[in-house]
Short mmCIF file of C-alpha atoms in Angstrom, two decimals:
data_model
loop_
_atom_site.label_atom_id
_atom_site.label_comp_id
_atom_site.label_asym_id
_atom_site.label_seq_id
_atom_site.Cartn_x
_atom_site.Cartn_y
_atom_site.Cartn_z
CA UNK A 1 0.00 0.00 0.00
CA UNK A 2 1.43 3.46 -0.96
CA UNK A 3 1.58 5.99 1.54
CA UNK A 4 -0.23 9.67 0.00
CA UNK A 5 2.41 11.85 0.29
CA UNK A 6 1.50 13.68 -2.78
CA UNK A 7 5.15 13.00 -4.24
CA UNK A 8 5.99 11.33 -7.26
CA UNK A 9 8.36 9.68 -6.28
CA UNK A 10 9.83 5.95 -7.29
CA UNK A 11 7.88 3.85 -5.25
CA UNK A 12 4.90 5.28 -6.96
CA UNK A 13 6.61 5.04 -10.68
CA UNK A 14 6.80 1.45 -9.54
CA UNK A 15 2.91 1.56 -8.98
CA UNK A 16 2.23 2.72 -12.00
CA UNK A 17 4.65 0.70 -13.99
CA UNK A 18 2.66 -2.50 -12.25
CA UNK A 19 -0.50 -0.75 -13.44
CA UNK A 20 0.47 -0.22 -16.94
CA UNK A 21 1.89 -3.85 -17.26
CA UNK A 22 -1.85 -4.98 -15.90
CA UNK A 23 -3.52 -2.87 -18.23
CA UNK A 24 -0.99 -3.01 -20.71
CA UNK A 25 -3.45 -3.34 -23.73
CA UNK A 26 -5.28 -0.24 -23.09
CA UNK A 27 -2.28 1.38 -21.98
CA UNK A 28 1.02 0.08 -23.74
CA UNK A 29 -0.31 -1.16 -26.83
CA UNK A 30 -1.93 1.47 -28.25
CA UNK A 31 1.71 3.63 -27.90
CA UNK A 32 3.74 0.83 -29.69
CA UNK A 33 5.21 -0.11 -26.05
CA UNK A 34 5.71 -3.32 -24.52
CA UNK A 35 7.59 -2.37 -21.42
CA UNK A 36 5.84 0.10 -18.79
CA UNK A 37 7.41 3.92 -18.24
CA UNK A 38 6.18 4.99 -15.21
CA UNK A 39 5.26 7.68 -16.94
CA UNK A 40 1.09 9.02 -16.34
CA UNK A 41 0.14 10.12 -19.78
CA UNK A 42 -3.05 10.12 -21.75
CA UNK A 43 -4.21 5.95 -21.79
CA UNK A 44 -3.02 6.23 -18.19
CA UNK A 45 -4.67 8.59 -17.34
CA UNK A 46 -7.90 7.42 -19.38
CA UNK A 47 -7.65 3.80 -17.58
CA UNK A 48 -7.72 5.32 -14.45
CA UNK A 49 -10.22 7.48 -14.93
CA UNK A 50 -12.57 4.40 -16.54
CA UNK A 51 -11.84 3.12 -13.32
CA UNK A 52 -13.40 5.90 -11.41
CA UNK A 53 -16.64 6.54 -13.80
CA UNK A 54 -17.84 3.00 -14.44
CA UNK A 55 -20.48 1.71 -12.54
CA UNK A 56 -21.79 5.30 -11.77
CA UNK A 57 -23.95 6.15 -13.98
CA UNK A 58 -27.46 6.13 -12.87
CA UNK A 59 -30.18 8.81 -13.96
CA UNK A 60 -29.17 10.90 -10.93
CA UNK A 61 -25.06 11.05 -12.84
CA UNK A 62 -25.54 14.52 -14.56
CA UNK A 63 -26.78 17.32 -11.73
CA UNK A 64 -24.85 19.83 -13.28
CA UNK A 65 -24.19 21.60 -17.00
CA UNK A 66 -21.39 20.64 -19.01
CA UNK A 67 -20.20 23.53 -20.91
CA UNK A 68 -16.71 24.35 -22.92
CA UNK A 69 -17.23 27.79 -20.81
CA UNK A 70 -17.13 26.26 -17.65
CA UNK A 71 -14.33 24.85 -15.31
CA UNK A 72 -15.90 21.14 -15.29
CA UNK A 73 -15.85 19.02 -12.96
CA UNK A 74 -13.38 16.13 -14.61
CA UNK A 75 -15.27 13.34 -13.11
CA UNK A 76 -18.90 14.68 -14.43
CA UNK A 77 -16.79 14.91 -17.48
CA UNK A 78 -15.65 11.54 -17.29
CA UNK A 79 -19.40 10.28 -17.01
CA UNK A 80 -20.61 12.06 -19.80
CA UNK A 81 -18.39 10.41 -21.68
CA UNK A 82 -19.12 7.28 -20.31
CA UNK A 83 -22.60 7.68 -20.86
CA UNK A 84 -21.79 8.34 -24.60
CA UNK A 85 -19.77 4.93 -24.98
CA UNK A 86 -22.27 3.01 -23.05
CA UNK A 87 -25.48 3.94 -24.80
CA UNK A 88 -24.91 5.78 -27.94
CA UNK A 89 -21.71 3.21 -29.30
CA UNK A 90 -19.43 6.12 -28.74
CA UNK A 91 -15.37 4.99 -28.30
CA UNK A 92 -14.71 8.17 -26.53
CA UNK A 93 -11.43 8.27 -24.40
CA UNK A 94 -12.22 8.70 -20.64
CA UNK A 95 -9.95 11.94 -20.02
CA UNK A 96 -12.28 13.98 -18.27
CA UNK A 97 -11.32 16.73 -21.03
CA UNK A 98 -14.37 18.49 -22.35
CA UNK A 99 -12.48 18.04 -25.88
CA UNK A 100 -13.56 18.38 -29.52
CA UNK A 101 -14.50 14.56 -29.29
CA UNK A 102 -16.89 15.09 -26.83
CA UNK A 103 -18.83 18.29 -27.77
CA UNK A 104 -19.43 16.08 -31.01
CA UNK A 105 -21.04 13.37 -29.59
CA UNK A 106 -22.99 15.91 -27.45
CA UNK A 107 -24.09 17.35 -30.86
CA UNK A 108 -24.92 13.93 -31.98
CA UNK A 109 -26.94 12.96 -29.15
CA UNK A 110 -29.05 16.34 -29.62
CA UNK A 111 -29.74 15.59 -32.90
CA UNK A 112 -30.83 12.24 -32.66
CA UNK A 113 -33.01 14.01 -29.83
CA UNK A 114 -33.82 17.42 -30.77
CA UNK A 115 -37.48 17.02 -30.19
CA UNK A 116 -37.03 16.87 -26.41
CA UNK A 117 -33.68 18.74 -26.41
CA UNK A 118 -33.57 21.27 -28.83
CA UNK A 119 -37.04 22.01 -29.66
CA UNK A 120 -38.28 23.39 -26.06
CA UNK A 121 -35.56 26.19 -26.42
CA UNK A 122 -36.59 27.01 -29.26
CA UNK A 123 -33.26 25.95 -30.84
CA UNK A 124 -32.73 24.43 -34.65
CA UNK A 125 -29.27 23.56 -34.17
CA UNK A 126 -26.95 21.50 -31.83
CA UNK A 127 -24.79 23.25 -29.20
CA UNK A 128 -21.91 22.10 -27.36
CA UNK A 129 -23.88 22.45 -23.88
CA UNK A 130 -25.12 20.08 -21.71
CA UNK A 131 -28.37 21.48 -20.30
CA UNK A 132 -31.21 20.44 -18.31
CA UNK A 133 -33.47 18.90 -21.08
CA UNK A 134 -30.35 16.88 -22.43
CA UNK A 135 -29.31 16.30 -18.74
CA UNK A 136 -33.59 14.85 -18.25
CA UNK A 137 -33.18 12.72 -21.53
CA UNK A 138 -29.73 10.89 -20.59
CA UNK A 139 -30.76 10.34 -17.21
CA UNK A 140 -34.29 8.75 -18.99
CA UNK A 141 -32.20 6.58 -21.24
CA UNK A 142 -30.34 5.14 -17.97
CA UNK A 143 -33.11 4.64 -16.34
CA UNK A 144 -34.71 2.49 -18.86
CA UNK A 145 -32.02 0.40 -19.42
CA UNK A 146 -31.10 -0.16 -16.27
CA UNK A 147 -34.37 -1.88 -14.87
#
């Protein structure tokens, strides 16, 4: 067990060397590596985060707007996109980033949607915001498929 000291130092490099060499197919493969760095970079990062999101969603996961405006939350970040690769057939990488990637499937999503989404705002077009009537329909598509 690793003591939180808030340094990087080598007994955690070891840590996460052991976790890349678990996960080394979401982690190592996808660089062209087959021996662990240490190093915490993006599919570290994204495992790690997976780790965190999955089996939270529920149609209580989204209490809050997503916007590119905002300072989000990673981890609501993280569940959006979660939600996205879970029930729309996204492969969205689980940074936490509100990137480019993201706000696309969010236009997506409204789109497929816009008559519950778009169309009470009065709004012909898909934004990169998540809102309260996109927030109601995800947390409706969770619910259904989850009892």
């Amino acid at each position: 067990m690793l003591a939180i000291t808030g340094i990087y130092d080598i007994s955690t490099q070891e840590a996460v060397k052991r976790f890349q060499v678990k996960y080394a197919s979401e982690i190592l493969t996808p660089l062209g590596l087959t021996e662990p760095t240490g190093n915490v970079g993006i599919f570290t990062r994204a495992k790690i985060n997976s780790m965190i999101a999955r089996d939270s969603l529920e149609p209580s996961a989204f209490p809050v707007n997503i916007t590119p405006q905002r300072n989000n939350n990673p981890v609501d970040v993280i569940k959006l996109q979660q939600f996205f690769n879970t029930y729309e057939g996204e492969t969205l990488l689980l940074t936490g980033i509100y990137d480019r990637s993201t706000q696309e499937a969010v236009k997506r999503f409204q789109v497929k949607y816009a008559s519950e989404i778009l169309t009470p705002l009065g709004l012909k077009n898909p934004t990169v915001n998540v809102g309260i009537f996109m927030r109601a329909k995800m947390g409706e598509i969770i619910e259904k498929n989850n009892f």
